[in-house]
mmCIF file of C-alpha atoms in Angstrom:
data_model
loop_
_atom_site.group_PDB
_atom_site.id
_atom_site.type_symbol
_atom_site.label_atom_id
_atom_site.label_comp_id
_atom_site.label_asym_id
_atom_site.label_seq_id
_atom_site.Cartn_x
_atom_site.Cartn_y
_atom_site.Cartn_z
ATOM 1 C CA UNK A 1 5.240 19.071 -13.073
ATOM 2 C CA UNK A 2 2.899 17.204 -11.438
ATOM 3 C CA UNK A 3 -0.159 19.565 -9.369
ATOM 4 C CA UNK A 4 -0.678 17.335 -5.717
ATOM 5 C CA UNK A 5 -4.230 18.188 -4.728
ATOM 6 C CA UNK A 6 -5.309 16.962 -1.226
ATOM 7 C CA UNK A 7 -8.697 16.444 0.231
ATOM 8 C CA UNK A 8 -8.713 17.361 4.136
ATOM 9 C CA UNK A 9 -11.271 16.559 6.174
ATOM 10 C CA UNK A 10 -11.115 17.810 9.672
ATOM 11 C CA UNK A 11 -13.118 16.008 12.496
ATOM 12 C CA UNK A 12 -13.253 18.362 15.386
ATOM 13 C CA UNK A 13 -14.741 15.045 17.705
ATOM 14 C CA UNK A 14 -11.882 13.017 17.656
ATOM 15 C CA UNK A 15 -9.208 15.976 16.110
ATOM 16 C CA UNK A 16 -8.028 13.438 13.572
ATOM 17 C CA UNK A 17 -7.258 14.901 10.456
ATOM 18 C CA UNK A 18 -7.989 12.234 7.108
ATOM 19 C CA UNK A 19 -5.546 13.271 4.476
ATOM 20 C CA UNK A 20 -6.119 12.128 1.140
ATOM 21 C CA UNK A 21 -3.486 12.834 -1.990
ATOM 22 C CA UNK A 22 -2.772 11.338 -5.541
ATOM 23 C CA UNK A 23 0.513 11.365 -6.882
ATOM 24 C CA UNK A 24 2.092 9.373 -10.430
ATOM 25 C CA UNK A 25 2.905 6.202 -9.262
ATOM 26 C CA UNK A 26 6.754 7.390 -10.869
ATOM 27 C CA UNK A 27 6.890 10.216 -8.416
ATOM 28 C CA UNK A 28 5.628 7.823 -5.762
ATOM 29 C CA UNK A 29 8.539 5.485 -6.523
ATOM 30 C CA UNK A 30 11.068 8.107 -6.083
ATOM 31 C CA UNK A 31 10.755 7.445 -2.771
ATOM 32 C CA UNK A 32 11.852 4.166 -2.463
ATOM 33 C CA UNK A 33 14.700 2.865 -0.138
ATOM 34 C CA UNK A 34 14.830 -0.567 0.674
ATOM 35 C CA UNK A 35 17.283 -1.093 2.181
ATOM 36 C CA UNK A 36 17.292 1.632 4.898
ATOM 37 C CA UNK A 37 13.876 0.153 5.365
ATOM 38 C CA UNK A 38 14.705 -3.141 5.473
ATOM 39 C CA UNK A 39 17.185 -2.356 7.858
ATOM 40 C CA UNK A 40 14.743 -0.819 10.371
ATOM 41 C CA UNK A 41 13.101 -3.449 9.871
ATOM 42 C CA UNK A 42 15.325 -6.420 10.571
ATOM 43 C CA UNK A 43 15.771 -4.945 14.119
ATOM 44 C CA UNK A 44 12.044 -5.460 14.817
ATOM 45 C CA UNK A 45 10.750 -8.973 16.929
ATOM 46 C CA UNK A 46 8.261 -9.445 13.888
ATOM 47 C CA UNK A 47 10.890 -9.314 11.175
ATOM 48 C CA UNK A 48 10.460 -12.499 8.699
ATOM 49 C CA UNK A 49 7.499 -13.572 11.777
ATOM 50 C CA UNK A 50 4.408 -12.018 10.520
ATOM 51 C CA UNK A 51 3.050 -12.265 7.141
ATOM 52 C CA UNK A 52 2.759 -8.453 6.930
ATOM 53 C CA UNK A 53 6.386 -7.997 7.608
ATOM 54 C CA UNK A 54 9.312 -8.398 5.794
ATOM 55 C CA UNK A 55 10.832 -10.367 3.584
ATOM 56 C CA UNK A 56 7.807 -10.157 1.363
ATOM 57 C CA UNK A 57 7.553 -13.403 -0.967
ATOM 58 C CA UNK A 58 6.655 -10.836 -3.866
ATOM 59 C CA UNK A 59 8.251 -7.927 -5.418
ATOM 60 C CA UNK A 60 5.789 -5.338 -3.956
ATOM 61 C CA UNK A 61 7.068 -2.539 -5.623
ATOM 62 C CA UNK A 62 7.266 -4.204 -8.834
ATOM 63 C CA UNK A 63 3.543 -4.936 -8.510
ATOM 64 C CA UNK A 64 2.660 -1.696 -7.496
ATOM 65 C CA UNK A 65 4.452 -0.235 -10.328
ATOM 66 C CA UNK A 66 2.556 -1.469 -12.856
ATOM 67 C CA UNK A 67 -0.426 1.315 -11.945
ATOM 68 C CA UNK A 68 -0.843 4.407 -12.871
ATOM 69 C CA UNK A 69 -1.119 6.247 -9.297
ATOM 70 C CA UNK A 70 -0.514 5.972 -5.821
ATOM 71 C CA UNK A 71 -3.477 7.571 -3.439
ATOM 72 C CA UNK A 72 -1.833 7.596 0.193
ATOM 73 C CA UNK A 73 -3.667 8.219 2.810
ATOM 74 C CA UNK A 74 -2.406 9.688 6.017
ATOM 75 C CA UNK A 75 -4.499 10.253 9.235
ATOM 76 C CA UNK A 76 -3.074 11.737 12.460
ATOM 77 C CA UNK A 77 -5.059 11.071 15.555
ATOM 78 C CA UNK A 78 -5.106 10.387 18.858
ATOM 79 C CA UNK A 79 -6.308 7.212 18.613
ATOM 80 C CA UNK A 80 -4.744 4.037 19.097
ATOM 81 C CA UNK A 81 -2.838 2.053 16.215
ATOM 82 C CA UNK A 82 -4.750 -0.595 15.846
ATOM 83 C CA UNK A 83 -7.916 0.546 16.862
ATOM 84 C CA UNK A 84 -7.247 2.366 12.916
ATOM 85 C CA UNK A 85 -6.113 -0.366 11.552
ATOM 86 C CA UNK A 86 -9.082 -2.774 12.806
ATOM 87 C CA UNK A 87 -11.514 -0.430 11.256
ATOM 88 C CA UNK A 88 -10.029 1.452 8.109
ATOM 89 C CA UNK A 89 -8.573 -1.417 6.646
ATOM 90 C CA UNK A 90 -11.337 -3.674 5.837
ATOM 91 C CA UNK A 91 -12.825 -0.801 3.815
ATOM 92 C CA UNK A 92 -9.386 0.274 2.057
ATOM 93 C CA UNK A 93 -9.626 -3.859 1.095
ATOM 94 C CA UNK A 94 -13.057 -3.376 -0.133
ATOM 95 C CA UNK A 95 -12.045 -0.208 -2.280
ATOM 96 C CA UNK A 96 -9.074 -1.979 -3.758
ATOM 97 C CA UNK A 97 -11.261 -4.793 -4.734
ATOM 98 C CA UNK A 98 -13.808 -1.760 -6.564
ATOM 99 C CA UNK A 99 -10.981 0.099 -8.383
ATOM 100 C CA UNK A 100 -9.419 -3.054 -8.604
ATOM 101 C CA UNK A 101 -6.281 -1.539 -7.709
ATOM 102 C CA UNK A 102 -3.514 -2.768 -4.517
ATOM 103 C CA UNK A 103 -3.640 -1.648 -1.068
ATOM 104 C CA UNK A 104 -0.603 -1.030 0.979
ATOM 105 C CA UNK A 105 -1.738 -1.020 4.924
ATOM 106 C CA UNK A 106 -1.073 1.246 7.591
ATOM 107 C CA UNK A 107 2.399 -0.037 9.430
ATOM 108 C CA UNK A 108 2.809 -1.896 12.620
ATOM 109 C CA UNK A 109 1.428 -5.044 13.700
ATOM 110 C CA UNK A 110 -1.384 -7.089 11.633
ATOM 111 C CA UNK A 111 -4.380 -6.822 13.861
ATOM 112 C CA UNK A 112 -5.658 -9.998 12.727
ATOM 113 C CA UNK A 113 -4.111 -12.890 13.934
ATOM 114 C CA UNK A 114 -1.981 -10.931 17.050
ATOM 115 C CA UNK A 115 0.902 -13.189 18.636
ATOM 116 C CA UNK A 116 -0.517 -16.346 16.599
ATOM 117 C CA UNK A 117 0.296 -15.781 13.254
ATOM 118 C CA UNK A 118 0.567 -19.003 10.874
ATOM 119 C CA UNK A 119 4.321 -17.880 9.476
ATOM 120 C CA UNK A 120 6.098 -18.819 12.568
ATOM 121 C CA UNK A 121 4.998 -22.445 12.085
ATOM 122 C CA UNK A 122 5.944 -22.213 8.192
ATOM 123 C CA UNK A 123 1.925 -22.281 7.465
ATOM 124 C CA UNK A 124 0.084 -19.709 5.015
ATOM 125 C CA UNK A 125 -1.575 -16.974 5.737
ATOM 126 C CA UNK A 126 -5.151 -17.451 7.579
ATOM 127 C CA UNK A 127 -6.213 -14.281 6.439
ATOM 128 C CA UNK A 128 -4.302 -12.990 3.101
ATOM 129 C CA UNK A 129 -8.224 -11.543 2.226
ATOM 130 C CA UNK A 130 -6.994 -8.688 4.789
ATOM 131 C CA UNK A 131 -3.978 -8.550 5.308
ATOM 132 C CA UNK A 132 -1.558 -6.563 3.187
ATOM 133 C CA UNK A 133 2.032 -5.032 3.871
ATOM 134 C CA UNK A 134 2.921 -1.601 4.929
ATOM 135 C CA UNK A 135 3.946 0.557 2.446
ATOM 136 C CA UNK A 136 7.722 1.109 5.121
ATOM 137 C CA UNK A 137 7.620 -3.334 4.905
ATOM 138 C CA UNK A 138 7.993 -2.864 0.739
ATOM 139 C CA UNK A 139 10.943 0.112 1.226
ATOM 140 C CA UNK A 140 8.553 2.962 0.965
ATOM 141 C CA UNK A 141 10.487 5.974 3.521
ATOM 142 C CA UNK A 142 6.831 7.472 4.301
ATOM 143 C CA UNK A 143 8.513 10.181 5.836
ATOM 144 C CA UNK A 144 9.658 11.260 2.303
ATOM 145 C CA UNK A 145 6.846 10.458 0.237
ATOM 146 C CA UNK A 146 4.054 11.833 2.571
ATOM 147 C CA UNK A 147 6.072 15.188 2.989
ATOM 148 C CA UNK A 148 6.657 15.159 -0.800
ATOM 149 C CA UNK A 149 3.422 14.781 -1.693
ATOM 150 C CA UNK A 150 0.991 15.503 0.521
ATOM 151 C CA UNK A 151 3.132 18.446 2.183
ATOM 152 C CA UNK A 152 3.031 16.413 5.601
ATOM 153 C CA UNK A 153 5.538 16.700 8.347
ATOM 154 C CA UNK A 154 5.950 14.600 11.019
ATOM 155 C CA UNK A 155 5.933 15.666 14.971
ATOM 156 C CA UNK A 156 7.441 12.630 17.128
ATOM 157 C CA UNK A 157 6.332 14.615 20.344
ATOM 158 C CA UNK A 158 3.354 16.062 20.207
ATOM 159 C CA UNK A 159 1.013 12.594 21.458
ATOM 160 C CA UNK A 160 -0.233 12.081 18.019
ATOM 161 C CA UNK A 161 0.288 9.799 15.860
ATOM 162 C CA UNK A 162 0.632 9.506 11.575
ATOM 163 C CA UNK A 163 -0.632 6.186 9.926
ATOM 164 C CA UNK A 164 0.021 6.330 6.557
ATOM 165 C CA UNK A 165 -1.748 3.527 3.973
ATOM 166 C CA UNK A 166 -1.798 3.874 0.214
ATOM 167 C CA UNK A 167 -3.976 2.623 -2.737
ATOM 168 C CA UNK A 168 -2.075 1.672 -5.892
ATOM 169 C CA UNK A 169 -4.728 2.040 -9.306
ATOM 170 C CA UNK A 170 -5.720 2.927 -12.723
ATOM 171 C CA UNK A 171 -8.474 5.115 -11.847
ATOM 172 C CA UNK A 172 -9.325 8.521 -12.040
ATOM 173 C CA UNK A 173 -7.787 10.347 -9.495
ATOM 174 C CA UNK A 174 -10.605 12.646 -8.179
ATOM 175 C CA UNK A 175 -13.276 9.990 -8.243
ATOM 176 C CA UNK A 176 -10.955 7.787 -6.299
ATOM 177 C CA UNK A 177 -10.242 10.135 -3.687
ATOM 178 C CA UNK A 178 -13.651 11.283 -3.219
ATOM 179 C CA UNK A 179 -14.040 7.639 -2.758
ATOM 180 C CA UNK A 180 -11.977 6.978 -0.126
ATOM 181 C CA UNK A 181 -13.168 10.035 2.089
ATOM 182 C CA UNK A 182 -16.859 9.444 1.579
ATOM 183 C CA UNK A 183 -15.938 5.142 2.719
ATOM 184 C CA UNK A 184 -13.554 6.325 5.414
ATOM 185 C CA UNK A 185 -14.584 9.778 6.817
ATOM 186 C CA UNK A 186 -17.846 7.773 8.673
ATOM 187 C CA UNK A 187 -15.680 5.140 9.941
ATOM 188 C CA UNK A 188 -13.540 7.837 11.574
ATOM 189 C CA UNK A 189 -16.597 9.429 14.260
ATOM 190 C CA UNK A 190 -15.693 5.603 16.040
ATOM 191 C CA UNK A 191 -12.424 5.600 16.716
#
């Protein structure tokens, strides 16, 4: 059996709490259920509009299957969505590019290109450097794998929210971890 170990770091400022956990990418895939994703998805306005949204032109899954682990990373704040997603992401991007691994973004809109996005017109992406799908737009149920895993539950009415990204990779789990606390835990005091 696999031993989850977590890193929390608590920021009293802003009371967000960074949540960072490893799991086998195996276990990770457990939790896999595309089409009661899909489905939630299809009832959204940005269904088959956005490039972060579904349908994906890859097999995510398939390419995140071929690594070793899955780091998700969970933060519950008060914060705005994409206020998050505007900031963490760029350095998630970065980190992928370092462990050379695959990141999976936080869900909800892309921040990048807003109401203009180039898929509605047929075009490519204008910015595939940043933008990546959701780990819920590839048929992850978060809800699952974040309580699996990181022991997380998830309170609809307490005014805070749960973004959940993940980092697919090779690497050694601690170092990558420490990684992505020491990259994203400054980032944080800002939001």
């Amino acid at each position: 059996m696999w031993e989850f170990k977590s890193y929390f770091v608590i920021l009293q400022c802003m009371c967000s709490k960074l949540t960072v956990t490893t799991a086998p990418m195996c276990e990770a895939l457990r939790h896999v259920d595309r089409e009661m994703c899909l489905s939630a998805c299809r009832g959204c306005h940005n269904y088959g509009v956005r490039w972060g949204c579904p349908p994906h032109p890859t097999d995510e899954p398939a390419k995140l299957s071929r690594y070793k682990y899955l780091t998700l990373i969970s933060l519950s704040t008060q914060s705005a969505a994409e206020t998050i997603r505007r900031l963490i992401e760029p350095t998630l991007i970065d980190i992928e590019a370092e462990v050379k691994g695959r990141a999976a973004a936080f869900a909800g809109e892309c921040p990048y290109c807003a109401a203009e996005c180039s898929r509605r017109s047929g075009l490519p992406c204008r910015h595939p450097e940043f933008v990546r799908p959701s780990l819920e737009s590839v048929g992850f149920d978060v809800i699952g794998l974040a309580g699996s895993i990181q022991h997380l539950t998830f309170d609809w009415n307490n005014r805070r929210l749960t973004l959940t990204a993940a980092l697919a990779h090779d690497c050694d789990t601690v170092s990558t971890e420490s990684l992505i606390v020491k990259r994203l835990e400054p980032l944080l005091v800002h939001c």
